[in-house]
PDB file of C-alpha atoms in Angstrom:
ATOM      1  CA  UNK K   1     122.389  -8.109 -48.849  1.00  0.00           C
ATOM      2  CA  UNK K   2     118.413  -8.875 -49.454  1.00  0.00           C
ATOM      3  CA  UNK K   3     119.251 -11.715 -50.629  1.00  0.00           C
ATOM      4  CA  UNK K   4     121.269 -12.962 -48.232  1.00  0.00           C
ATOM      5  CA  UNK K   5     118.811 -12.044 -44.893  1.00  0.00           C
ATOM      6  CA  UNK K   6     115.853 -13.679 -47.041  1.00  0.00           C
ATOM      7  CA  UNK K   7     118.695 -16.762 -46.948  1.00  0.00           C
ATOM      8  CA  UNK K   8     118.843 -16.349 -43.580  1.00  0.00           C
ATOM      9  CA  UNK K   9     115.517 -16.381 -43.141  1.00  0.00           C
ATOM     10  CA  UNK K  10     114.860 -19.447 -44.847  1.00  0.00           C
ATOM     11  CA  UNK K  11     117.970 -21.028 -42.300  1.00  0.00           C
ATOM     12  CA  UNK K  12     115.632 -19.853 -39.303  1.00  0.00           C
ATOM     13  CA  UNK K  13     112.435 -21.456 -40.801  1.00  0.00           C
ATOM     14  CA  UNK K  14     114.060 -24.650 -41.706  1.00  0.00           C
ATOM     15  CA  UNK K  15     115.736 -24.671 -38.219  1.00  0.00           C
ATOM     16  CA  UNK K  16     112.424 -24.282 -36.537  1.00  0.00           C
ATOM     17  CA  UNK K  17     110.800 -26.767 -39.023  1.00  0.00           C
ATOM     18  CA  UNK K  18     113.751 -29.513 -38.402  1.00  0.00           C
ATOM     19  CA  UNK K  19     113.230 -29.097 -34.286  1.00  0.00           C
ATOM     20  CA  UNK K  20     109.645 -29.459 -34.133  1.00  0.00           C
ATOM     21  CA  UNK K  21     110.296 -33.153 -35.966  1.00  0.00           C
ATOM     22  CA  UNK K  22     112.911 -33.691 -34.131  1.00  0.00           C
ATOM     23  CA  UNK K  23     111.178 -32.988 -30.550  1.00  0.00           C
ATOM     24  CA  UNK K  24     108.381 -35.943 -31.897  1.00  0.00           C
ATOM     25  CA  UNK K  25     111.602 -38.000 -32.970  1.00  0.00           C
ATOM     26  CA  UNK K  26     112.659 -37.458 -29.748  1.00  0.00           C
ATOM     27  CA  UNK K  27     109.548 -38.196 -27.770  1.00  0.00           C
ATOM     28  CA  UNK K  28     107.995 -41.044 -29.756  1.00  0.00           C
ATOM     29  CA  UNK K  29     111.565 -42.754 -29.844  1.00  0.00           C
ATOM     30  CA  UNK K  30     112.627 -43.287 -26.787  1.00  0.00           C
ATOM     31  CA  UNK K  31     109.218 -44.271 -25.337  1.00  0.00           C
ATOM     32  CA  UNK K  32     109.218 -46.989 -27.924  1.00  0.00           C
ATOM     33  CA  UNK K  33     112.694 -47.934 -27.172  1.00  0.00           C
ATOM     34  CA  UNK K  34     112.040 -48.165 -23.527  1.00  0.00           C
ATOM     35  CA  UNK K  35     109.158 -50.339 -24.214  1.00  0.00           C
ATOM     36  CA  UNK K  36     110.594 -52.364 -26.724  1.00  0.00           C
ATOM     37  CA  UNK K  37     114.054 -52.711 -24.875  1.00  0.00           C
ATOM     38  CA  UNK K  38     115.800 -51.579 -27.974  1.00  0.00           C
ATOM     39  CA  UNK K  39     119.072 -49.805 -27.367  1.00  0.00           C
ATOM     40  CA  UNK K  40     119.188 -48.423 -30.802  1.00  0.00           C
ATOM     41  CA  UNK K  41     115.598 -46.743 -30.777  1.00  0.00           C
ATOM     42  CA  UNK K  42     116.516 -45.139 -27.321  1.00  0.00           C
ATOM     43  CA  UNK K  43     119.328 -43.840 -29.499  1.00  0.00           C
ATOM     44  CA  UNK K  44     117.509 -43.104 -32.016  1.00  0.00           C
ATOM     45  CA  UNK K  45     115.028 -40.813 -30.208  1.00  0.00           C
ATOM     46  CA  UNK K  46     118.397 -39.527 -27.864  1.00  0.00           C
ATOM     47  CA  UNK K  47     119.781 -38.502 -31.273  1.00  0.00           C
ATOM     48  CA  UNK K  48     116.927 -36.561 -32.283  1.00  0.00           C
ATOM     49  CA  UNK K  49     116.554 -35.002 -28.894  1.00  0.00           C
ATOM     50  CA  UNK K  50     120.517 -33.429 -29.069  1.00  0.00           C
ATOM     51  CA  UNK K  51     119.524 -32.479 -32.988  1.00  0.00           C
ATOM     52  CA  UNK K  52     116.898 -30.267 -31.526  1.00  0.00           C
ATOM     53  CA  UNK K  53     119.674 -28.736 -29.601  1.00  0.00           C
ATOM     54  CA  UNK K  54     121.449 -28.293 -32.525  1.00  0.00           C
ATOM     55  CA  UNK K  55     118.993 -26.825 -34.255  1.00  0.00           C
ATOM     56  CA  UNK K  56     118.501 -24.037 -31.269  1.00  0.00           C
ATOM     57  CA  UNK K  57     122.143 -23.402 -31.743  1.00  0.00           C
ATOM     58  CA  UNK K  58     121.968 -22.802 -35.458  1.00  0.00           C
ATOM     59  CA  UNK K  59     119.004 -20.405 -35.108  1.00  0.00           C
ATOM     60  CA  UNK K  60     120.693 -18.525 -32.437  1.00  0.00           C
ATOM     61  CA  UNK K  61     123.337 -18.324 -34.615  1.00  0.00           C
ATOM     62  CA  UNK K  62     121.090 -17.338 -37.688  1.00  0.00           C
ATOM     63  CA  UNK K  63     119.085 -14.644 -35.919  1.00  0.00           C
ATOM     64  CA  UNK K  64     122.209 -12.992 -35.054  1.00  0.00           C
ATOM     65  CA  UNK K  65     123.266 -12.175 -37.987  1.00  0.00           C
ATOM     66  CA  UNK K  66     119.564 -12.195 -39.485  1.00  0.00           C
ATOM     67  CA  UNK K  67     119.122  -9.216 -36.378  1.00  0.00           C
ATOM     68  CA  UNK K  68     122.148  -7.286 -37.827  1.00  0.00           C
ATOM     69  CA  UNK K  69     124.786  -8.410 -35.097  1.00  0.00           C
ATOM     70  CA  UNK K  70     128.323  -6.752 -36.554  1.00  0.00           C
ATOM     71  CA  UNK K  71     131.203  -9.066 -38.366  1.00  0.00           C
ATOM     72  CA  UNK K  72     132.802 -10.157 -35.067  1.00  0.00           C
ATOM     73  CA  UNK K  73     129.915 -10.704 -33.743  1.00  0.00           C
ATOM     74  CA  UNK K  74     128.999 -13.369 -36.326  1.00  0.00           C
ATOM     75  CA  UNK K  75     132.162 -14.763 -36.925  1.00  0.00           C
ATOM     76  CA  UNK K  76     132.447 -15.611 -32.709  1.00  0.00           C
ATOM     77  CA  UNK K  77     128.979 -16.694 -32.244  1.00  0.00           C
ATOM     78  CA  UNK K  78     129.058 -19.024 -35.936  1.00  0.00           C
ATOM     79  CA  UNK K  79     132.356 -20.897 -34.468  1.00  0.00           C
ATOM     80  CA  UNK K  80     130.721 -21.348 -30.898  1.00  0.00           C
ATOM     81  CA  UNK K  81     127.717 -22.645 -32.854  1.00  0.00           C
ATOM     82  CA  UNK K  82     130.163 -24.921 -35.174  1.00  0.00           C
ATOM     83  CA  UNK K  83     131.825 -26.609 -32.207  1.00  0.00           C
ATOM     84  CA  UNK K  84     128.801 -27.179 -29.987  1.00  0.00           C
ATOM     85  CA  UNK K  85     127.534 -29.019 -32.851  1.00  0.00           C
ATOM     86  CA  UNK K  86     130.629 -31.228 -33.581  1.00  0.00           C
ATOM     87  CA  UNK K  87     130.630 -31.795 -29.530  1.00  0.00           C
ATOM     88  CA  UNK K  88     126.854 -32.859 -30.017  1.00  0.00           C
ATOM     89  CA  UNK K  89     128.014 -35.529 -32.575  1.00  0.00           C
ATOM     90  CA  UNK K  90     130.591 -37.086 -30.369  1.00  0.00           C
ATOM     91  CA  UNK K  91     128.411 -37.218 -27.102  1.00  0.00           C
ATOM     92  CA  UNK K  92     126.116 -39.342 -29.113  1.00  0.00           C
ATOM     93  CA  UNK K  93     128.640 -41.673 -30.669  1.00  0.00           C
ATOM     94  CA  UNK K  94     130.246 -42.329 -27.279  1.00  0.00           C
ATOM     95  CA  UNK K  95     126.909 -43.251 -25.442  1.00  0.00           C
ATOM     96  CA  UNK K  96     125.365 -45.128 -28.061  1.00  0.00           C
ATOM     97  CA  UNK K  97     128.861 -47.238 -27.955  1.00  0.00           C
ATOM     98  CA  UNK K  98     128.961 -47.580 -24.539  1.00  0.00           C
ATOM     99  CA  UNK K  99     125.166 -48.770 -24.138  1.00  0.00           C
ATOM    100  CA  UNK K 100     125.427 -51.492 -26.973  1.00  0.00           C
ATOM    101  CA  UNK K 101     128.545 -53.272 -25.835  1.00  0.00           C
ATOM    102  CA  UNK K 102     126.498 -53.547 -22.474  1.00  0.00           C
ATOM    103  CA  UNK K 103     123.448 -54.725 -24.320  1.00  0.00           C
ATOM    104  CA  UNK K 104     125.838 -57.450 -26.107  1.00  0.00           C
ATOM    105  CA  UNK K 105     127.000 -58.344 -22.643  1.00  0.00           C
ATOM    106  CA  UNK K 106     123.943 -58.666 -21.561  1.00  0.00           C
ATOM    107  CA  UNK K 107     122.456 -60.545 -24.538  1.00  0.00           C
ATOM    108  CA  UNK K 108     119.119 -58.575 -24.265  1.00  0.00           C
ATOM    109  CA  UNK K 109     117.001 -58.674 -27.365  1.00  0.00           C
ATOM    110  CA  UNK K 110     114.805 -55.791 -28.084  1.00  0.00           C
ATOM    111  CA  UNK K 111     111.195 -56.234 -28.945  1.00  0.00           C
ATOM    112  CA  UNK K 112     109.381 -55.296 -32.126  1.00  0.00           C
ATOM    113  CA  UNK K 113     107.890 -51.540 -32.293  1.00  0.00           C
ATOM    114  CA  UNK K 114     105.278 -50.503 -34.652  1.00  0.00           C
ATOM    115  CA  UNK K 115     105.727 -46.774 -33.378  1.00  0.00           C
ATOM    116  CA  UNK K 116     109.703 -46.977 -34.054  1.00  0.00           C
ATOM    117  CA  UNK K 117     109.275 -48.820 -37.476  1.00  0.00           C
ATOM    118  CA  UNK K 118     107.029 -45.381 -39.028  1.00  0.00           C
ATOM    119  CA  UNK K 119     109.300 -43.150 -36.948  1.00  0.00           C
ATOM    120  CA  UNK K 120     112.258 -44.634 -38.620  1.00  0.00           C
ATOM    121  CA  UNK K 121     110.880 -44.669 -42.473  1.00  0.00           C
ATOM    122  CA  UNK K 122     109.737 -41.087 -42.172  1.00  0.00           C
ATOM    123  CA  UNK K 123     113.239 -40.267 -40.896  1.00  0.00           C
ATOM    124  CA  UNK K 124     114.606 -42.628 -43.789  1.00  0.00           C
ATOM    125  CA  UNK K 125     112.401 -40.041 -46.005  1.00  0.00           C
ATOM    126  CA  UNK K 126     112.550 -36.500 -44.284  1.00  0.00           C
ATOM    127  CA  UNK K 127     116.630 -36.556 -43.261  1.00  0.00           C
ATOM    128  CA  UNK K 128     117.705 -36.959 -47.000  1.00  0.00           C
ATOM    129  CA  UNK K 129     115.433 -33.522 -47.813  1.00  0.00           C
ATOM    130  CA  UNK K 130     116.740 -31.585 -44.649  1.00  0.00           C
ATOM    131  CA  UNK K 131     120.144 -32.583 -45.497  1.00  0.00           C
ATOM    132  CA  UNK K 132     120.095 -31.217 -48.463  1.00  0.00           C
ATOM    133  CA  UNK K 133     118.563 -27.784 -47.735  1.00  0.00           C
ATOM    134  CA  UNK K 134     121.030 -27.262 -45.076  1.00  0.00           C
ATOM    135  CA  UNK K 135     123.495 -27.813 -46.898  1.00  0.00           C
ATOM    136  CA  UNK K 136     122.386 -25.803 -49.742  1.00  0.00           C
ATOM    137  CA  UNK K 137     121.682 -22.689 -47.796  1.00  0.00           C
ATOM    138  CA  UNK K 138     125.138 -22.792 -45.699  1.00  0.00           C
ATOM    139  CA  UNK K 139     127.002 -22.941 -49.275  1.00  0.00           C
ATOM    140  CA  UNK K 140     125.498 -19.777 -50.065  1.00  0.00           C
ATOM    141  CA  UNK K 141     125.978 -17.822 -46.620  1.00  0.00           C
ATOM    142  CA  UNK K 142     129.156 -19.762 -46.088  1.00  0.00           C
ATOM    143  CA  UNK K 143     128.494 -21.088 -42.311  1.00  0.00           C
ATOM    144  CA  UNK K 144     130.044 -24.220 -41.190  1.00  0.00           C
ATOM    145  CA  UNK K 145     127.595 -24.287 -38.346  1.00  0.00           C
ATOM    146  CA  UNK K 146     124.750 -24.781 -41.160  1.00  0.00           C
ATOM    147  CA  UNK K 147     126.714 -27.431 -42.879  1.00  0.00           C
ATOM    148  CA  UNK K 148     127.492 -29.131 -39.902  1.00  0.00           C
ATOM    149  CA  UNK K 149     124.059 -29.417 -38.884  1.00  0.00           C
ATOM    150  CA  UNK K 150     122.953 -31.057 -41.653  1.00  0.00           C
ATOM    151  CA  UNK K 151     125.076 -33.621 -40.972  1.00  0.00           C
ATOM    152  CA  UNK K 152     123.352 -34.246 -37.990  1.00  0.00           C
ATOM    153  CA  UNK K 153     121.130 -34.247 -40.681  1.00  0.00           C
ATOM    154  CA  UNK K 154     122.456 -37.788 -42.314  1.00  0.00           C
ATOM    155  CA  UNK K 155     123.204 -39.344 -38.772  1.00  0.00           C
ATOM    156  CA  UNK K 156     119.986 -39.142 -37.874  1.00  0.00           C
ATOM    157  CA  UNK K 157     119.049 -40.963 -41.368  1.00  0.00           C
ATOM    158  CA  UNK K 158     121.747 -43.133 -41.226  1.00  0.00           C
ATOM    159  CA  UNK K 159     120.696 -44.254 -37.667  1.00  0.00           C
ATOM    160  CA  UNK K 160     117.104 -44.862 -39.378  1.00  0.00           C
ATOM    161  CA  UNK K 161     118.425 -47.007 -41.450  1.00  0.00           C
ATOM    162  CA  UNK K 162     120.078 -48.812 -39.028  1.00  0.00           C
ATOM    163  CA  UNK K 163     117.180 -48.917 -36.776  1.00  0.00           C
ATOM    164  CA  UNK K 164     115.103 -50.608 -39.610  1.00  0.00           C
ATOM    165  CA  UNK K 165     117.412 -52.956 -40.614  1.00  0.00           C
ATOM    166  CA  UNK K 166     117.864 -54.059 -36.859  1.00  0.00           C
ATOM    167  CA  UNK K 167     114.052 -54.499 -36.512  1.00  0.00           C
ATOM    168  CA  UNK K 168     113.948 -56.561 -39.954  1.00  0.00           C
ATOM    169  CA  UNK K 169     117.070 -58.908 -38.346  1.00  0.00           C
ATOM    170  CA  UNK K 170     115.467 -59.424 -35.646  1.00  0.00           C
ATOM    171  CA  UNK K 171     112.189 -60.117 -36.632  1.00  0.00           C
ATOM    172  CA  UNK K 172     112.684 -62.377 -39.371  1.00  0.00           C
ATOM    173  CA  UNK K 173     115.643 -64.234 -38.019  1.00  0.00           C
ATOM    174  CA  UNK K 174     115.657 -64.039 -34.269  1.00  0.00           C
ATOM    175  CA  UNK K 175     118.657 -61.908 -34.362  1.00  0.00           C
ATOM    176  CA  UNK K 176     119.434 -60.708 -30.734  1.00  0.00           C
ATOM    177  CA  UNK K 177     122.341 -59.043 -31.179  1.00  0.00           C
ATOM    178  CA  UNK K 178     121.580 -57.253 -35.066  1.00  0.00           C
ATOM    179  CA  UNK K 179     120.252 -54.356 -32.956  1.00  0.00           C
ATOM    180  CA  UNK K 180     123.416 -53.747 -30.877  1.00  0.00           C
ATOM    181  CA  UNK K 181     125.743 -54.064 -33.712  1.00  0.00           C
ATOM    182  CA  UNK K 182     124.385 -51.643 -35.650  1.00  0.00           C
ATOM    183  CA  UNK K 183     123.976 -49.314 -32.838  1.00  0.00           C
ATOM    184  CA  UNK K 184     127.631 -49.949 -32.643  1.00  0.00           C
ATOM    185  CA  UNK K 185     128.134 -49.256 -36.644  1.00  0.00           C
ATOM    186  CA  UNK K 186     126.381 -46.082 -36.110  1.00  0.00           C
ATOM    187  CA  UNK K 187     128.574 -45.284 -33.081  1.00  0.00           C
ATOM    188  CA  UNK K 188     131.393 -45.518 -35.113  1.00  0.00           C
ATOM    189  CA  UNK K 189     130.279 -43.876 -37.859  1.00  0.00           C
ATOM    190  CA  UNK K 190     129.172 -40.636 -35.942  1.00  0.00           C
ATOM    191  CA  UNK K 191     132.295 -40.781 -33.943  1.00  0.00           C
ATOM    192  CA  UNK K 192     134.730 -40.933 -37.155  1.00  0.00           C
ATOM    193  CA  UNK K 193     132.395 -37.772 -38.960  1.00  0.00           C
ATOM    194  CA  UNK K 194     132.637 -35.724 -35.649  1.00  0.00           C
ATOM    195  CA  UNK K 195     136.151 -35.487 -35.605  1.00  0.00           C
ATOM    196  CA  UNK K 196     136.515 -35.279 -38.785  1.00  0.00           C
ATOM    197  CA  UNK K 197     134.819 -32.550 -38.719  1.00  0.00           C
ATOM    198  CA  UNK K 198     136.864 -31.026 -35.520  1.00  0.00           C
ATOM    199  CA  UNK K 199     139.828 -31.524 -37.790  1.00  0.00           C
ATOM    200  CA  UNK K 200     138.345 -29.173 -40.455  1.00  0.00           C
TER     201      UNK K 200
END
């Protein structure tokens, strides 16, 4: 039982650690996306803005069974905390689709962004490491809401990735569109991991 509220524990402080870079994410991104007119940094800092949500569900979550909250009590409030999540994934992939087909419409071609490009390779860095603490620590208290976070966890890296390939694209080779199809890729890619996760 010790060892599974110090587990707990460690959930909250990784939580807590994981929104307070996310709420920068957050910030940082979308003000360079707006600047730079780049669909997939808005997106980028969007995604790290519903992944601070996430993370207040998961410590809500935590903390009640961390505060002694009975079976029941745990059970109901981990699959509330579980779905939220999965919802949180799907919201993203459906506006991030919807705003890059417009952009392709549109043909609008973002600008660079210094202040995206670090944002991006410390999210390239940091995701992998969250990822795999979350995922470690819901293995051993068994919560899907834990797991499930951390693969907000790899979208967010994923979308990193994307981001800095889109900026390389379209730097190097005046590629106007790279930056709305990967926003699209990612789209998809969040889309197909939040229902599969609904259908677990």
């Amino acid at each position: 039982m010790e060892v599974r509220q110090k587990l707990l524990a460690r959930g909250i402080q990784l939580e807590v650690i994981s929104m307070a870079w996310m709420a920068i994410e957050f910030v940082l991104g979308v003000s360079a996306g707006i600047h730079a007119g780049s669909i997939l940094l808005i997106a980028f800092g969007l995604d790290a803005f519903l992944e601070t949500v996430a993370g207040g569900i998961l410590i809500w979550r935590l903390r009640a069974e961390y505060n002694g909250a009975d079976a029941k009590t745990v059970v109901r409030v981990e699959r509330t905390a579980s779905r939220l999540v999965k919802g949180i994934l799907l919201l993203l992939s459906g506006y991030v689709l919807i705003t890059s087909i417009m952009n392709l419409t549109n043909h609008e071609m973002p600008a660079e962004s210094g202040v995206g490009l670090v944002i991006a390779i410390m999210s390239v860095i940091l995701m992998p490491i969250m990822t795999t603490m979350k995922r470690r620590i819901g293995d051993r208290i068994q919560s899907e809401a834990l797991r499930d976070d951390a693969m907000c966890n790899v979208t967010c890296a994923v979308l990193a990735g994307l981001v800095l390939g889109g900026m390389v694209l379209t730097a190097l080779f005046g590629l106007w569109w790279a930056d709305a199809v990967a926003a699209i890729l990612f789209a998809i890619y969040v889309g197909r991991e939040g229902l599969e996760l609904f259908e677990k």
